[in-house]
Amino acid sequence: MIEVKHLKTLQALAELRSLAAAAATLHQTQSALSHQFSDLEQRLGFRLFVRKSQPLRLLHRGKSCCNWQTRCCRKLARRCKPAMNRNRRACALPLSAIAVFSG
């Protein structure tokens, strides 16, 4: 499952293009954010960024995923807000929802 925290991580990294800046924005350590991002890439089955570049550089699939993430967050904000207020993990997405990025 892809959780809301994964979408927020992807959004911060795509906008800020820096692990340090994204970690600060999300109030996490760089190590925690890096592990979370690695978990997302593992769940997706492909890389989203070139990590060794400064600033972080989105790969083609990363750009596609960021576009999808933006649309997804808008929908989540409208449809899942009551559930998210009760339980932050209540809104998660099945991997089949992101299958479009694997091909």
PDB file of N, CA and C in Angstrom, residues 14-56:
ATOM      1  N   ALA A  14      10.104  16.367  -4.557  1.00  0.00           N
ATOM      2  CA  ALA A  14       9.956  16.902  -5.916  1.00  0.00           C
ATOM      3  C   ALA A  14      10.017  18.427  -5.925  1.00  0.00           C
ATOM      4  N   GLU A  15       9.411  19.046  -4.933  1.00  0.00           N
ATOM      5  CA  GLU A  15       9.385  20.514  -4.886  1.00  0.00           C
ATOM      6  C   GLU A  15      10.720  21.102  -4.446  1.00  0.00           C
ATOM      7  N   LEU A  16      11.329  20.503  -3.439  1.00  0.00           N
ATOM      8  CA  LEU A  16      12.534  21.078  -2.843  1.00  0.00           C
ATOM      9  C   LEU A  16      13.830  20.556  -3.444  1.00  0.00           C
ATOM     10  N   ARG A  17      13.782  19.377  -4.077  1.00  0.00           N
ATOM     11  CA  ARG A  17      14.940  18.747  -4.725  1.00  0.00           C
ATOM     12  C   ARG A  17      16.141  18.593  -3.801  1.00  0.00           C
ATOM     13  N   SER A  18      15.839  18.448  -2.510  1.00  0.00           N
ATOM     14  CA  SER A  18      16.902  18.298  -1.518  1.00  0.00           C
ATOM     15  C   SER A  18      16.377  17.440  -0.380  1.00  0.00           C
ATOM     16  N   LEU A  19      17.124  16.413  -0.033  1.00  0.00           N
ATOM     17  CA  LEU A  19      16.732  15.544   1.076  1.00  0.00           C
ATOM     18  C   LEU A  19      16.732  16.321   2.387  1.00  0.00           C
ATOM     19  N   ALA A  20      17.742  17.161   2.594  1.00  0.00           N
ATOM     20  CA  ALA A  20      17.833  17.940   3.831  1.00  0.00           C
ATOM     21  C   ALA A  20      16.663  18.912   3.965  1.00  0.00           C
ATOM     22  N   ALA A  21      16.348  19.614   2.900  1.00  0.00           N
ATOM     23  CA  ALA A  21      15.251  20.583   2.946  1.00  0.00           C
ATOM     24  C   ALA A  21      13.902  19.889   3.119  1.00  0.00           C
ATOM     25  N   ALA A  22      13.704  18.768   2.435  1.00  0.00           N
ATOM     26  CA  ALA A  22      12.452  18.018   2.568  1.00  0.00           C
ATOM     27  C   ALA A  22      12.303  17.475   3.984  1.00  0.00           C
ATOM     28  N   ALA A  23      13.379  16.960   4.549  1.00  0.00           N
ATOM     29  CA  ALA A  23      13.333  16.440   5.919  1.00  0.00           C
ATOM     30  C   ALA A  23      12.964  17.551   6.900  1.00  0.00           C
ATOM     31  N   ALA A  24      13.558  18.713   6.736  1.00  0.00           N
ATOM     32  CA  ALA A  24      13.249  19.840   7.623  1.00  0.00           C
ATOM     33  C   ALA A  24      11.786  20.258   7.475  1.00  0.00           C
ATOM     34  N   THR A  25      11.304  20.324   6.254  1.00  0.00           N
ATOM     35  CA  THR A  25       9.917  20.719   5.996  1.00  0.00           C
ATOM     36  C   THR A  25       8.930  19.734   6.616  1.00  0.00           C
ATOM     37  N   LEU A  26       9.261  18.448   6.547  1.00  0.00           N
ATOM     38  CA  LEU A  26       8.376  17.406   7.076  1.00  0.00           C
ATOM     39  C   LEU A  26       8.648  17.071   8.544  1.00  0.00           C
ATOM     40  N   HIS A  27       9.589  17.803   9.159  1.00  0.00           N
ATOM     41  CA  HIS A  27       9.945  17.607  10.566  1.00  0.00           C
ATOM     42  C   HIS A  27      10.394  16.172  10.834  1.00  0.00           C
ATOM     43  N   GLN A  28      11.285  15.695   9.978  1.00  0.00           N
ATOM     44  CA  GLN A  28      11.867  14.360  10.115  1.00  0.00           C
ATOM     45  C   GLN A  28      13.384  14.481   9.998  1.00  0.00           C
ATOM     46  N   THR A  29      14.077  13.448  10.438  1.00  0.00           N
ATOM     47  CA  THR A  29      15.518  13.421  10.209  1.00  0.00           C
ATOM     48  C   THR A  29      15.755  13.032   8.753  1.00  0.00           C
ATOM     49  N   GLN A  30      16.937  13.379   8.241  1.00  0.00           N
ATOM     50  CA  GLN A  30      17.276  12.981   6.870  1.00  0.00           C
ATOM     51  C   GLN A  30      17.279  11.468   6.737  1.00  0.00           C
ATOM     52  N   SER A  31      17.763  10.780   7.750  1.00  0.00           N
ATOM     53  CA  SER A  31      17.822   9.327   7.721  1.00  0.00           C
ATOM     54  C   SER A  31      16.417   8.725   7.630  1.00  0.00           C
ATOM     55  N   ALA A  32      15.496   9.222   8.446  1.00  0.00           N
ATOM     56  CA  ALA A  32      14.124   8.709   8.428  1.00  0.00           C
ATOM     57  C   ALA A  32      13.470   8.962   7.066  1.00  0.00           C
ATOM     58  N   LEU A  33      13.682  10.149   6.528  1.00  0.00           N
ATOM     59  CA  LEU A  33      13.097  10.476   5.229  1.00  0.00           C
ATOM     60  C   LEU A  33      13.701   9.617   4.120  1.00  0.00           C
ATOM     61  N   SER A  34      14.994   9.392   4.190  1.00  0.00           N
ATOM     62  CA  SER A  34      15.661   8.552   3.203  1.00  0.00           C
ATOM     63  C   SER A  34      15.114   7.123   3.243  1.00  0.00           C
ATOM     64  N   HIS A  35      14.915   6.586   4.437  1.00  0.00           N
ATOM     65  CA  HIS A  35      14.350   5.239   4.572  1.00  0.00           C
ATOM     66  C   HIS A  35      12.920   5.192   4.045  1.00  0.00           C
ATOM     67  N   GLN A  36      12.163   6.216   4.346  1.00  0.00           N
ATOM     68  CA  GLN A  36      10.780   6.276   3.868  1.00  0.00           C
ATOM     69  C   GLN A  36      10.733   6.343   2.349  1.00  0.00           C
ATOM     70  N   PHE A  37      11.632   7.128   1.773  1.00  0.00           N
ATOM     71  CA  PHE A  37      11.666   7.255   0.322  1.00  0.00           C
ATOM     72  C   PHE A  37      12.129   5.958  -0.334  1.00  0.00           C
ATOM     73  N   SER A  38      13.104   5.308   0.271  1.00  0.00           N
ATOM     74  CA  SER A  38      13.552   3.998  -0.239  1.00  0.00           C
ATOM     75  C   SER A  38      12.412   2.988  -0.185  1.00  0.00           C
ATOM     76  N   ASP A  39      11.632   3.039   0.882  1.00  0.00           N
ATOM     77  CA  ASP A  39      10.471   2.158   1.027  1.00  0.00           C
ATOM     78  C   ASP A  39       9.471   2.421  -0.097  1.00  0.00           C
ATOM     79  N   LEU A  40       9.226   3.685  -0.402  1.00  0.00           N
ATOM     80  CA  LEU A  40       8.309   4.027  -1.493  1.00  0.00           C
ATOM     81  C   LEU A  40       8.811   3.472  -2.816  1.00  0.00           C
ATOM     82  N   GLU A  41      10.088   3.693  -3.118  1.00  0.00           N
ATOM     83  CA  GLU A  41      10.642   3.176  -4.374  1.00  0.00           C
ATOM     84  C   GLU A  41      10.566   1.655  -4.432  1.00  0.00           C
ATOM     85  N   GLN A  42      10.793   1.010  -3.314  1.00  0.00           N
ATOM     86  CA  GLN A  42      10.707  -0.449  -3.275  1.00  0.00           C
ATOM     87  C   GLN A  42       9.270  -0.911  -3.517  1.00  0.00           C
ATOM     88  N   ARG A  43       8.315  -0.237  -2.920  1.00  0.00           N
ATOM     89  CA  ARG A  43       6.913  -0.592  -3.124  1.00  0.00           C
ATOM     90  C   ARG A  43       6.489  -0.372  -4.577  1.00  0.00           C
ATOM     91  N   LEU A  44       7.001   0.687  -5.178  1.00  0.00           N
ATOM     92  CA  LEU A  44       6.672   0.975  -6.574  1.00  0.00           C
ATOM     93  C   LEU A  44       7.399   0.036  -7.532  1.00  0.00           C
ATOM     94  N   GLY A  45       8.606  -0.348  -7.152  1.00  0.00           N
ATOM     95  CA  GLY A  45       9.401  -1.239  -7.990  1.00  0.00           C
ATOM     96  C   GLY A  45      10.284  -0.514  -8.987  1.00  0.00           C
ATOM     97  N   PHE A  46      10.482   0.779  -8.787  1.00  0.00           N
ATOM     98  CA  PHE A  46      11.376   1.543  -9.673  1.00  0.00           C
ATOM     99  C   PHE A  46      11.851   2.804  -8.963  1.00  0.00           C
ATOM    100  N   ARG A  47      12.941   3.367  -9.483  1.00  0.00           N
ATOM    101  CA  ARG A  47      13.527   4.593  -8.942  1.00  0.00           C
ATOM    102  C   ARG A  47      12.747   5.811  -9.444  1.00  0.00           C
ATOM    103  N   LEU A  48      12.676   6.824  -8.586  1.00  0.00           N
ATOM    104  CA  LEU A  48      11.995   8.066  -8.928  1.00  0.00           C
ATOM    105  C   LEU A  48      12.971   9.216  -9.173  1.00  0.00           C
ATOM    106  N   PHE A  49      14.106   9.196  -8.469  1.00  0.00           N
ATOM    107  CA  PHE A  49      15.100  10.272  -8.546  1.00  0.00           C
ATOM    108  C   PHE A  49      16.485   9.696  -8.775  1.00  0.00           C
ATOM    109  N   VAL A  50      17.369  10.547  -9.296  1.00  0.00           N
ATOM    110  CA  VAL A  50      18.804  10.261  -9.264  1.00  0.00           C
ATOM    111  C   VAL A  50      19.273  10.893  -7.965  1.00  0.00           C
ATOM    112  N   ARG A  51      19.625  10.086  -7.020  1.00  0.00           N
ATOM    113  CA  ARG A  51      19.950  10.572  -5.675  1.00  0.00           C
ATOM    114  C   ARG A  51      21.303  11.266  -5.601  1.00  0.00           C
ATOM    115  N   LYS A  52      22.237  10.877  -6.421  1.00  0.00           N
ATOM    116  CA  LYS A  52      23.598  11.412  -6.301  1.00  0.00           C
ATOM    117  C   LYS A  52      23.730  12.816  -6.879  1.00  0.00           C
ATOM    118  N   SER A  53      22.714  13.274  -7.582  1.00  0.00           N
ATOM    119  CA  SER A  53      22.803  14.607  -8.176  1.00  0.00           C
ATOM    120  C   SER A  53      22.362  15.654  -7.158  1.00  0.00           C
ATOM    121  N   GLN A  54      22.908  16.838  -7.286  1.00  0.00           N
ATOM    122  CA  GLN A  54      22.524  17.971  -6.459  1.00  0.00           C
ATOM    123  C   GLN A  54      22.108  19.099  -7.377  1.00  0.00           C
ATOM    124  N   PRO A  55      20.884  19.523  -7.415  1.00  0.00           N
ATOM    125  CA  PRO A  55      19.774  19.006  -6.617  1.00  0.00           C
ATOM    126  C   PRO A  55      19.299  17.644  -7.131  1.00  0.00           C
ATOM    127  N   LEU A  56      18.445  16.989  -6.328  1.00  0.00           N
ATOM    128  CA  LEU A  56      17.889  15.705  -6.765  1.00  0.00           C
ATOM    129  C   LEU A  56      17.250  15.884  -8.134  1.00  0.00           C
TER     130      LEU A  56
END
